[in-house]
Short mmCIF file of C-alpha atoms and ligand atoms in Angstrom, two decimals:
data_model
loop_
_atom_site.label_atom_id
_atom_site.label_comp_id
_atom_site.label_asym_id
_atom_site.label_seq_id
_atom_site.Cartn_x
_atom_site.Cartn_y
_atom_site.Cartn_z
CA MET A 9 61.22 56.53 19.12
CA PHE A 10 59.36 55.33 22.18
CA GLU A 11 58.15 59.08 22.91
CA ASP A 12 56.04 59.19 19.86
CA THR A 13 54.54 55.55 20.26
CA ILE A 14 52.93 57.55 23.58
CA GLN A 15 51.63 60.66 21.88
CA ASP A 16 48.49 59.45 21.28
CA THR A 17 45.37 58.69 23.44
CA ILE A 18 44.60 54.94 23.20
CA VAL A 19 41.29 52.75 23.77
CA ALA A 20 40.41 49.26 25.13
CA LEU A 21 38.58 46.34 26.78
CA ALA A 22 39.97 45.30 29.80
CA THR A 23 38.13 42.56 30.81
CA PRO A 24 37.22 39.37 28.55
CA GLU A 25 34.43 39.66 25.92
CA GLY A 26 30.69 37.92 26.44
CA GLU A 27 27.98 38.01 29.39
CA GLY A 28 28.92 38.86 32.19
CA GLY A 29 27.56 41.47 34.86
CA LEU A 30 30.31 44.73 34.29
CA ALA A 31 32.80 45.32 31.60
CA VAL A 32 35.94 47.57 32.23
CA VAL A 33 36.87 49.76 29.09
CA ARG A 34 40.08 51.86 29.30
CA LEU A 35 41.07 55.29 27.77
CA SER A 36 44.83 55.96 28.47
CA GLY A 37 46.61 58.99 27.21
CA ARG A 38 47.13 62.31 26.61
CA GLU A 39 43.70 63.74 25.77
CA ALA A 40 41.88 61.10 27.59
CA PHE A 41 39.90 63.81 30.53
CA PRO A 42 38.71 65.57 27.30
CA MET A 43 37.75 62.84 25.56
CA ALA A 44 36.01 61.67 27.90
CA ARG A 45 34.10 64.60 28.84
CA ARG A 46 32.79 63.75 24.97
CA VAL A 47 31.81 60.47 25.64
CA PHE A 48 30.20 60.92 29.40
CA GLU A 49 26.97 62.98 30.22
CA GLU A 50 27.01 66.44 29.93
CA GLY A 51 28.52 68.34 32.75
CA ARG A 52 29.31 65.09 35.09
CA LEU A 53 32.67 64.66 35.10
CA GLY A 54 32.88 68.47 36.33
CA GLU A 55 35.44 71.75 34.68
CA GLU A 56 38.31 69.82 37.03
CA ILE A 57 38.57 66.88 37.19
CA ASP A 58 38.29 65.41 40.54
CA SER A 59 40.80 62.48 40.09
CA HIS A 60 39.99 58.70 41.71
CA ARG A 61 36.67 59.37 42.19
CA ALA A 62 34.22 57.88 40.61
CA VAL A 63 30.72 59.25 38.51
CA TYR A 64 28.09 58.00 37.60
CA GLY A 65 26.27 59.04 34.60
CA ILE A 66 24.86 58.20 31.15
CA LEU A 67 27.50 57.10 28.62
CA PHE A 68 26.48 58.38 24.66
CA SER A 69 27.64 57.54 21.11
CA LEU A 70 29.69 59.78 19.43
CA THR A 71 28.34 61.02 15.88
CA GLU A 72 28.96 63.60 14.28
CA SER A 73 27.81 66.27 16.81
CA LYS A 74 27.02 65.35 20.89
CA GLU A 75 23.53 66.62 19.81
CA LYS A 76 22.46 63.26 17.56
CA SER A 77 24.62 60.88 19.43
CA TYR A 78 22.31 58.54 21.79
CA PRO A 79 22.38 57.26 25.09
CA ILE A 80 24.44 53.67 24.88
CA ASP A 81 24.55 52.57 28.89
CA ARG A 82 24.68 53.91 32.12
CA GLY A 83 27.62 53.75 34.48
CA LEU A 84 30.59 54.80 36.06
CA ALA A 85 33.56 57.10 35.32
CA LEU A 86 36.55 56.88 37.12
CA PRO A 87 38.84 59.43 35.77
CA MET A 88 42.85 58.94 37.13
CA ARG A 89 45.12 61.96 37.10
CA GLY A 90 48.59 60.47 35.71
CA PRO A 91 51.33 60.16 37.30
CA HIS A 92 48.58 58.15 39.84
CA SER A 93 47.67 55.75 37.33
CA PHE A 94 48.53 51.73 36.35
CA THR A 95 50.06 53.29 33.15
CA GLY A 96 51.71 56.57 35.27
CA GLU A 97 49.31 58.50 32.12
CA ASP A 98 45.84 60.68 32.71
CA THR A 99 43.48 57.35 32.14
CA VAL A 100 39.34 56.98 32.59
CA GLU A 101 37.82 54.05 33.25
CA PHE A 102 34.09 53.39 31.87
CA PHE A 103 32.54 50.67 33.83
CA CYS A 104 29.59 49.43 31.85
CA HIS A 105 27.53 46.65 31.20
CA GLY A 106 28.76 43.58 30.52
CA GLY A 107 27.98 41.80 27.71
CA ARG A 108 28.73 41.78 23.62
CA MET A 109 27.48 45.56 22.98
CA ALA A 110 27.72 48.01 25.45
CA ALA A 111 31.26 47.81 25.94
CA ARG A 112 32.15 47.77 22.59
CA MET A 113 29.73 50.87 21.61
CA VAL A 114 31.83 52.23 24.62
CA VAL A 115 35.15 51.62 23.29
CA LYS A 116 33.42 52.79 19.43
CA ALA A 117 32.62 56.36 21.08
CA CYS A 118 35.83 56.73 22.80
CA ARG A 119 37.46 55.62 19.10
CA ALA A 120 34.85 58.39 17.15
CA ALA A 121 36.50 60.85 20.06
CA GLY A 122 39.93 60.16 18.19
CA ALA A 123 41.10 57.42 20.74
CA ARG A 124 43.31 54.34 18.94
CA PRO A 125 42.53 50.84 19.72
CA ALA A 126 45.43 49.90 22.13
CA GLY A 127 47.67 47.25 20.83
CA PRO A 128 48.32 44.22 22.75
CA GLY A 129 49.90 45.24 26.09
CA GLU A 130 50.11 48.61 25.38
CA PHE A 131 48.83 49.65 28.65
CA THR A 132 51.54 47.39 30.33
CA ARG A 133 54.22 48.92 27.68
CA ARG A 134 53.13 52.47 28.39
CA ALA A 135 53.07 51.61 32.43
CA PHE A 136 56.91 50.63 31.75
CA LEU A 137 57.66 53.16 29.99
CA ASN A 138 56.71 55.88 32.30
CA GLY A 139 58.87 54.33 34.67
CA LYS A 140 55.56 53.10 36.66
CA LEU A 141 56.88 49.21 36.33
CA SER A 142 60.02 47.34 35.55
CA LEU A 143 60.06 44.91 32.96
CA ASP A 144 60.03 42.01 35.18
CA GLN A 145 57.56 43.46 36.55
CA ALA A 146 55.66 44.14 34.04
CA GLU A 147 56.07 40.30 32.70
CA ALA A 148 54.42 39.29 35.90
CA VAL A 149 51.32 41.32 35.27
CA ALA A 150 50.90 38.65 32.58
CA ASP A 151 52.14 35.53 34.35
CA LEU A 152 49.24 36.87 37.20
CA ILE A 153 46.90 36.78 34.66
CA HIS A 154 48.01 33.41 33.16
CA ALA A 155 48.05 31.82 36.48
CA GLU A 156 46.24 28.43 36.44
CA SER A 157 47.18 27.33 40.57
CA GLU A 158 47.47 29.75 43.83
CA ALA A 159 51.02 29.02 44.02
CA SER A 160 51.58 30.26 40.50
CA ALA A 161 49.20 33.18 41.18
CA ARG A 162 51.04 34.11 44.70
CA ALA A 163 54.73 34.05 43.04
CA ALA A 164 53.34 36.46 40.24
CA ILE A 165 52.00 39.05 43.08
CA ARG A 166 55.34 38.78 44.92
CA GLN A 167 57.72 39.49 41.36
CA LEU A 168 54.65 42.01 40.48
CA LEU A 169 55.63 43.57 44.47
CA GLY A 170 59.23 43.78 43.64
CA GLY A 171 60.31 40.38 44.48
CA LEU A 172 62.70 39.52 41.54
CA ASP A 173 63.87 43.30 41.09
CA GLN A 174 64.98 42.84 44.98
CA GLN A 175 67.19 39.84 44.14
CA LEU A 176 68.62 41.50 40.97
CA ALA A 177 69.18 44.74 42.99
CA ALA A 178 71.63 43.12 45.34
CA ILE A 179 73.44 41.48 42.76
CA GLU A 180 73.79 44.92 40.36
CA THR A 181 74.41 47.55 43.07
CA PRO A 182 77.81 46.65 43.95
CA LEU A 183 78.86 45.89 40.54
CA LEU A 184 77.23 49.49 39.64
CA GLU A 185 79.21 51.29 42.80
CA LEU A 186 82.67 48.88 41.56
CA LEU A 187 82.13 50.02 37.94
CA SER A 188 81.58 54.09 39.20
CA ARG A 189 84.86 53.56 41.31
CA ILE A 190 86.60 51.89 38.51
CA GLU A 191 85.34 55.10 35.48
CA GLY A 192 86.07 57.66 38.21
CA SER A 193 89.50 56.53 38.77
CA LEU A 194 90.51 56.39 34.57
CA GLU A 195 91.21 59.56 34.23
CA PHE A 196 93.70 60.29 37.41
CA VAL A 197 95.74 57.12 37.68
CA GLU A 198 98.50 56.43 35.78
CA GLU A 199 98.45 53.62 33.25
CA GLU A 200 98.72 50.18 34.38
CA GLU A 201 97.72 51.33 38.16
CA ILE A 202 93.99 49.99 39.19
CA ALA A 203 91.90 51.85 41.31
CA VAL A 204 90.55 49.28 43.07
CA PRO A 205 92.87 45.99 44.73
CA VAL A 206 92.30 43.26 42.48
CA ASP A 207 91.07 40.73 45.47
CA GLU A 208 88.37 43.07 46.65
CA THR A 209 87.03 43.41 42.87
CA MET A 210 87.53 39.17 42.81
CA ALA A 211 85.48 39.32 46.21
CA ILE A 212 82.14 41.44 44.37
CA LEU A 213 82.56 39.75 41.51
CA GLU A 214 82.67 36.41 43.28
CA GLU A 215 79.53 37.09 45.66
CA SER A 216 77.78 38.49 42.00
CA CYS A 217 78.05 35.17 40.22
CA ARG A 218 76.60 33.21 43.62
CA GLY A 219 73.98 36.20 43.74
CA VAL A 220 73.49 35.00 39.66
CA ASP A 221 73.39 31.24 40.65
CA ARG A 222 71.07 31.51 43.09
CA LEU A 223 68.91 33.03 40.96
CA LEU A 224 69.03 30.76 38.11
CA GLU A 225 68.85 27.32 40.59
CA MET A 226 65.37 29.05 40.68
CA ALA A 227 64.48 28.84 36.85
CA PRO A 228 63.25 25.30 37.02
CA ALA A 229 60.49 26.76 39.72
CA GLY A 230 59.30 29.36 37.54
CA ARG A 231 58.95 27.30 34.24
CA LEU A 232 56.64 24.43 36.57
CA LEU A 233 54.91 27.34 38.57
CA ARG A 234 53.90 28.87 35.27
CA GLU A 235 53.25 25.44 33.13
CA GLY A 236 52.69 22.83 35.89
CA ILE A 237 54.28 19.68 36.93
CA HIS A 238 54.59 17.14 33.82
CA VAL A 239 53.81 13.86 35.43
CA VAL A 240 54.30 11.40 32.33
CA LEU A 241 52.68 7.79 33.34
CA ALA A 242 54.95 4.97 31.89
CA GLY A 243 55.54 1.62 31.87
CA PRO A 244 54.65 -1.91 29.26
CA PRO A 245 51.10 -2.39 27.97
CA ASN A 246 48.31 -3.37 30.20
CA VAL A 247 49.97 -2.29 33.79
CA GLY A 248 47.29 -0.18 34.43
CA LYS A 249 48.33 2.79 33.64
CA SER A 250 44.96 4.38 31.84
CA SER A 251 43.19 3.31 35.22
CA LEU A 252 45.78 5.00 37.22
CA PHE A 253 45.58 8.28 35.06
CA ASN A 254 41.84 8.08 35.58
CA ALA A 255 41.98 7.34 39.15
CA LEU A 256 44.56 9.88 39.99
CA LEU A 257 41.78 12.96 38.08
CA GLU A 258 38.95 11.20 39.92
CA GLU A 259 36.81 10.56 36.11
CA ASP A 260 37.28 8.50 33.27
CA ARG A 261 39.32 10.17 30.66
CA ALA A 262 41.73 7.48 29.40
CA ILE A 263 40.02 4.46 27.39
CA VAL A 264 40.69 1.33 30.13
CA ASP A 265 40.46 -2.34 28.06
CA ASP A 266 42.03 -5.78 29.11
CA GLN A 267 43.56 -5.51 25.21
CA ALA A 268 47.31 -4.64 25.30
CA GLY A 269 47.89 -1.68 22.92
CA THR A 270 44.72 0.91 23.88
CA THR A 271 46.38 3.87 24.49
CA ARG A 272 48.26 4.52 21.25
CA ASP A 273 48.51 7.98 22.13
CA VAL A 274 49.00 10.60 24.64
CA VAL A 275 46.35 11.41 26.95
CA SER A 276 46.88 15.08 28.95
CA ALA A 277 44.86 16.02 31.41
CA ARG A 278 45.50 18.72 34.18
CA VAL A 279 44.78 18.34 38.55
CA VAL A 280 44.98 21.31 40.77
CA ARG A 281 46.30 19.91 44.20
CA ASP A 282 46.99 22.05 47.69
CA GLY A 283 47.58 25.20 44.85
CA THR A 284 49.82 23.01 42.73
CA VAL A 285 49.15 22.06 39.02
CA PHE A 286 50.03 18.70 38.08
CA ARG A 287 49.40 18.03 34.32
CA PHE A 288 49.18 13.78 33.77
CA HIS A 289 50.15 12.38 30.85
CA ASP A 290 49.12 8.89 30.17
CA THR A 291 51.02 7.35 27.24
CA ALA A 292 51.26 3.92 24.71
CA GLY A 293 52.48 0.96 26.56
CA LEU A 294 56.53 0.03 26.22
CA ARG A 295 56.98 -3.12 24.40
CA ALA A 296 59.86 -4.18 22.32
CA ASP A 297 57.75 -6.01 19.83
CA PRO A 298 55.17 -3.24 18.42
CA GLY A 299 53.00 -2.87 15.22
CA ARG A 300 53.20 0.17 13.08
CA VAL A 301 50.88 1.76 14.64
CA GLU A 302 51.81 1.19 18.02
CA LYS A 303 55.04 2.16 17.57
CA MET A 304 54.03 5.99 16.82
CA GLY A 305 52.38 5.63 19.92
CA ILE A 306 55.57 4.36 21.59
CA ASP A 307 57.74 7.23 20.10
CA ARG A 308 55.24 10.10 21.53
CA THR A 309 55.62 8.22 24.96
CA TRP A 310 59.21 8.89 24.44
CA LYS A 311 59.19 12.23 23.85
CA GLN A 312 56.78 12.88 26.52
CA VAL A 313 59.39 10.98 28.85
CA ASN A 314 62.24 13.14 28.02
CA GLU A 315 60.23 16.22 28.17
CA ALA A 316 58.46 14.82 31.69
CA ASP A 317 59.44 16.83 35.28
CA LEU A 318 58.44 13.59 37.30
CA VAL A 319 57.84 10.19 35.83
CA LEU A 320 55.93 7.20 37.37
CA LEU A 321 57.23 3.81 35.97
CA LEU A 322 54.27 1.22 36.73
CA SER A 323 54.63 -2.35 36.30
CA ASP A 324 52.02 -4.67 37.49
CA GLY A 325 54.55 -7.87 38.40
CA PRO A 326 57.32 -8.51 40.57
CA GLY A 327 60.45 -6.41 40.02
CA PRO A 328 60.46 -2.53 39.20
CA GLY A 329 61.28 -3.43 35.28
CA GLY A 330 63.94 0.07 35.52
CA GLY A 331 65.83 -0.76 32.27
CA LEU A 332 62.99 0.64 30.59
CA LEU A 333 63.39 3.97 30.59
CA GLU A 334 66.92 3.87 30.69
CA GLY A 335 68.55 7.24 29.83
CA CYS A 336 65.52 9.13 31.23
CA GLU A 337 66.81 12.05 32.94
CA ALA A 338 63.78 13.21 35.49
CA PRO A 339 63.02 11.86 38.68
CA VAL A 340 61.46 8.22 38.63
CA ILE A 341 58.82 6.90 41.42
CA ARG A 342 58.12 3.33 40.99
CA VAL A 343 54.69 2.38 41.22
CA ALA A 344 53.46 -1.28 41.82
CA THR A 345 49.74 -1.46 39.80
CA LYS A 346 47.27 -3.71 40.54
CA CYS A 347 47.72 -4.38 44.55
CA ASP A 348 44.72 -5.72 45.43
CA LEU A 349 45.11 -8.85 43.32
CA VAL A 350 48.64 -10.01 44.93
CA ASP A 351 49.51 -11.02 47.72
CA SER A 352 52.55 -8.14 48.99
CA SER A 353 54.38 -10.70 51.03
CA ASN A 354 54.76 -12.92 48.13
CA THR A 355 55.66 -10.19 45.77
CA ASN A 356 59.33 -8.97 45.32
CA ASN A 357 58.16 -4.76 45.11
CA GLU A 358 61.38 -3.32 46.72
CA GLY A 359 61.26 0.64 46.12
CA MET A 360 57.88 0.19 44.44
CA LEU A 361 54.64 2.00 45.49
CA PRO A 362 51.70 -0.24 45.95
CA VAL A 363 48.90 1.19 44.34
CA SER A 364 44.51 -0.74 42.88
CA SER A 365 43.16 2.21 40.92
CA VAL A 366 40.35 -0.60 41.96
CA THR A 367 40.23 -0.02 45.52
CA GLY A 368 42.05 3.32 45.91
CA GLU A 369 44.74 2.04 48.05
CA GLY A 370 48.18 3.39 48.33
CA LEU A 371 46.76 6.43 46.14
CA GLU A 372 47.22 8.93 48.68
CA SER A 373 50.84 7.47 49.58
CA LEU A 374 51.20 8.44 45.57
CA TRP A 375 49.93 11.81 45.96
CA ALA A 376 52.57 12.11 48.96
CA ALA A 377 55.28 10.93 46.78
CA LEU A 378 54.09 13.00 43.98
CA ASP A 379 54.21 16.21 46.49
CA LEU A 380 57.88 15.22 48.34
CA ALA A 381 59.41 15.44 44.58
CA VAL A 382 57.75 18.84 43.97
CA ARG A 383 59.45 19.85 46.86
CA GLY A 384 62.95 19.14 44.99
CA PHE A 385 61.46 21.52 41.93
CA LYS A 386 61.91 24.94 44.74
CA LEU A 387 58.17 25.91 43.88
CA GLN A 388 58.07 27.62 47.57
CA GLU A 389 61.23 29.58 47.65
CA ALA A 390 60.27 30.72 44.29
CA VAL A 391 56.68 31.84 45.39
CA SER A 392 57.95 33.68 49.04
CA LEU A 393 60.62 34.97 46.91
CA GLY A 394 58.58 36.62 44.11
CA VAL A 395 61.18 35.25 41.39
CA VAL A 396 59.47 33.74 38.66
CA LEU A 397 62.26 33.25 35.89
CA ASN A 398 61.04 32.61 32.30
CA GLU A 399 63.23 31.78 29.16
CA ARG A 400 64.14 35.63 28.99
CA HIS A 401 65.58 35.87 32.62
CA LEU A 402 66.87 32.36 32.14
CA HIS A 403 68.81 33.49 29.16
CA LYS A 404 70.28 36.85 30.14
CA LEU A 405 70.96 35.23 33.58
CA GLU A 406 73.45 32.55 32.19
CA THR A 407 75.27 34.71 30.01
CA CYS A 408 75.80 37.13 32.52
CA ARG A 409 76.82 34.52 34.89
CA ALA A 410 79.26 33.60 31.62
CA ASP A 411 80.65 36.73 31.03
CA LEU A 412 81.52 37.08 35.09
CA ARG A 413 82.55 34.14 35.04
CA VAL A 414 85.52 35.62 31.95
CA LEU A 415 86.09 38.52 34.08
CA ILE A 416 87.17 36.39 36.88
CA GLN A 417 89.43 33.88 34.90
CA GLU A 418 91.20 36.45 33.28
CA LEU A 419 91.74 38.63 37.11
CA THR A 420 93.12 35.29 38.10
CA SER A 421 95.55 34.77 35.24
CA GLY A 422 97.17 37.73 35.89
CA PRO A 423 97.18 41.87 35.75
CA VAL A 424 94.09 43.27 33.92
CA GLY A 425 93.73 46.88 33.06
CA ASP A 426 90.81 49.21 34.93
CA GLU A 427 89.77 49.60 31.14
CA VAL A 428 89.12 46.26 30.08
CA THR A 429 87.79 45.48 33.46
CA GLY A 430 85.53 48.31 33.17
CA THR A 431 84.74 47.61 29.79
CA MET A 432 83.93 44.13 30.86
CA LEU A 433 81.79 44.97 33.97
CA ALA A 434 79.62 47.23 31.99
CA ALA A 435 78.59 44.40 29.43
CA VAL A 436 77.25 42.49 32.74
CA LEU A 437 75.71 45.11 33.60
CA SER A 438 73.88 45.59 30.66
CA GLN A 439 73.09 41.88 30.36
CA LEU A 440 71.49 42.27 34.10
CA GLY A 441 69.82 45.55 33.13
CA GLU A 442 68.01 43.84 30.52
CA VAL A 443 66.41 41.43 32.77
CA SER A 444 64.47 44.64 34.48
CA GLY A 445 64.37 46.49 31.81
CA ARG A 446 66.69 49.20 32.40
CA VAL A 447 68.35 48.68 30.11
CA PHE A 448 66.25 48.06 27.01
CA THR A 449 65.19 48.17 23.33
CA GLU A 450 62.29 48.23 21.08
CA HIS A 451 63.26 45.02 20.39
CA LEU A 452 63.12 43.67 23.59
CA LEU A 453 59.84 45.17 24.53
CA GLU A 454 58.17 43.76 21.26
CA SER A 455 59.02 40.47 22.63
CA VAL A 456 57.96 40.95 25.91
CA PHE A 457 54.51 42.91 25.21
CA GLN A 458 53.43 40.30 22.14
CA ARG A 459 52.43 37.61 24.51
CA PHE A 460 50.13 40.65 26.28
CA CYS A 461 46.52 40.53 25.44
CA VAL A 462 44.44 43.69 24.05
CA GLY A 463 43.71 45.38 26.73
CA LYS A 464 46.30 44.55 29.44
P1 GDP B 18 47.71 0.02 30.50
O1 GDP B 18 47.44 -0.25 29.30
O2 GDP B 18 48.60 0.31 31.05
O3 GDP B 18 46.92 1.88 30.36
O4 GDP B 18 46.77 -0.44 31.52
P2 GDP B 18 44.79 -0.03 31.76
O5 GDP B 18 44.90 0.64 32.88
O6 GDP B 18 43.88 -0.36 30.13
O7 GDP B 18 43.94 -1.54 32.53
C1 GDP B 18 44.69 -3.14 32.06
C2 GDP B 18 43.86 -3.94 32.34
O8 GDP B 18 44.06 -4.22 34.12
C3 GDP B 18 42.05 -3.52 32.62
O9 GDP B 18 41.68 -5.02 32.68
C4 GDP B 18 41.93 -2.80 33.73
O10 GDP B 18 40.50 -3.47 34.60
C5 GDP B 18 43.45 -3.69 34.69
N1 GDP B 18 43.21 -2.84 36.20
C6 GDP B 18 44.15 -1.73 36.17
N2 GDP B 18 44.27 -1.12 37.20
C7 GDP B 18 44.22 -2.68 37.98
C8 GDP B 18 44.08 -2.30 39.32
O11 GDP B 18 44.50 -1.48 40.27
N3 GDP B 18 43.66 -3.69 39.93
C9 GDP B 18 42.81 -4.30 38.85
N4 GDP B 18 41.84 -5.95 39.63
N5 GDP B 18 42.66 -4.09 37.80
C10 GDP B 18 43.08 -3.57 37.16
#
């Protein structure tokens, strides 16, 4: 089934559509070289194509005969002979002029030469099927493309270079060895006998379980690197949430008014600071007796608070007003607003960060508190290891950990035959294998590659 999908030659624009200096059109598959010869200036690519050497020439449209075709652009053709290409197949990349038409006409010419338009992520999918990338490395390609901060780009490139694969291999290899020892002995060892001593098996399983735990600890960091850190500003009406939101953004995005209940919807904005993306959400003020419309805003505030990674709880009077956020699971930083108006020695603001959105006082300390809270999310660890877990990895790793725990439990509570141990171990390895793509199904590939863009 997989063979069929990589029989034909595919083409797509690899750079974004629109005006720009250059555009790259990618052609990949068995017929890429002969097709490139047909659209590229006669004789330029030579009889024996020189791999990885760019050739300058004219690109032609393809009408029914080459004689009637007309020039569409002038640029470079870079042929790469498989397996030494991104997809592992014969590939030609055409570097033509940017803008709407030139690249589109090059794609059209390649299609006239017999290439099929590539689907989303189809080049990367081929790279995976041809063994050039593991599945999590292919996902790292998408993460790199979608990265909004330096930290997420650095994490993605490390994963692309094999970060997560190394961690997975460290867990998988001892389990695979254990399984092969168990399976290898099944035919020779008498029934009821066991090939590997239980305490040795247990030690290997427990170490694997710890390895999976360590990876799972980095799951929140994966999401935060991909999405940014959601910080919700909450508190009673009129305490200065919108003003602080604007001060953090250094621009006027939220409406500030001295009448309570101005912000009825959630206003969101993104700030990139030291390579980390923060997503701030200004919310409707929380109070006990809101009107009907205001209540809708407050419901949204609660939704935001429940999904927040960090909450800034604001108050402009004495006392932290902590009861307002009862049940909130995210870390809360308490902020005493409008500190320019009060004499700090007179107030009872213990444990709160004094800030003034008017004078800017305390803003740096607030940023420092945010940075400190972010450190608890292990982003740096995930970046340096190249482990950016997504929902798919998380689900597989959790299942794998649950299966490992069941097997450990079984072995603890009494003798387990080699056949049963082997079967359970194979199930664990299959879950682990789906993270890297060592084990995969068509359905799995569909779900992974659907979030890629065409041309990647
Ligand atoms: P929200 O309802 O909590 O979003 O509060 P706003 O940001 O709309 O502010 C309510 C009022 O407090 C406005 O009149 C602001 O100008 C004022 N205000 C907000 N922050 C400060 C501050 O740091 N110092 C002073 N003096 N006034 C502030």
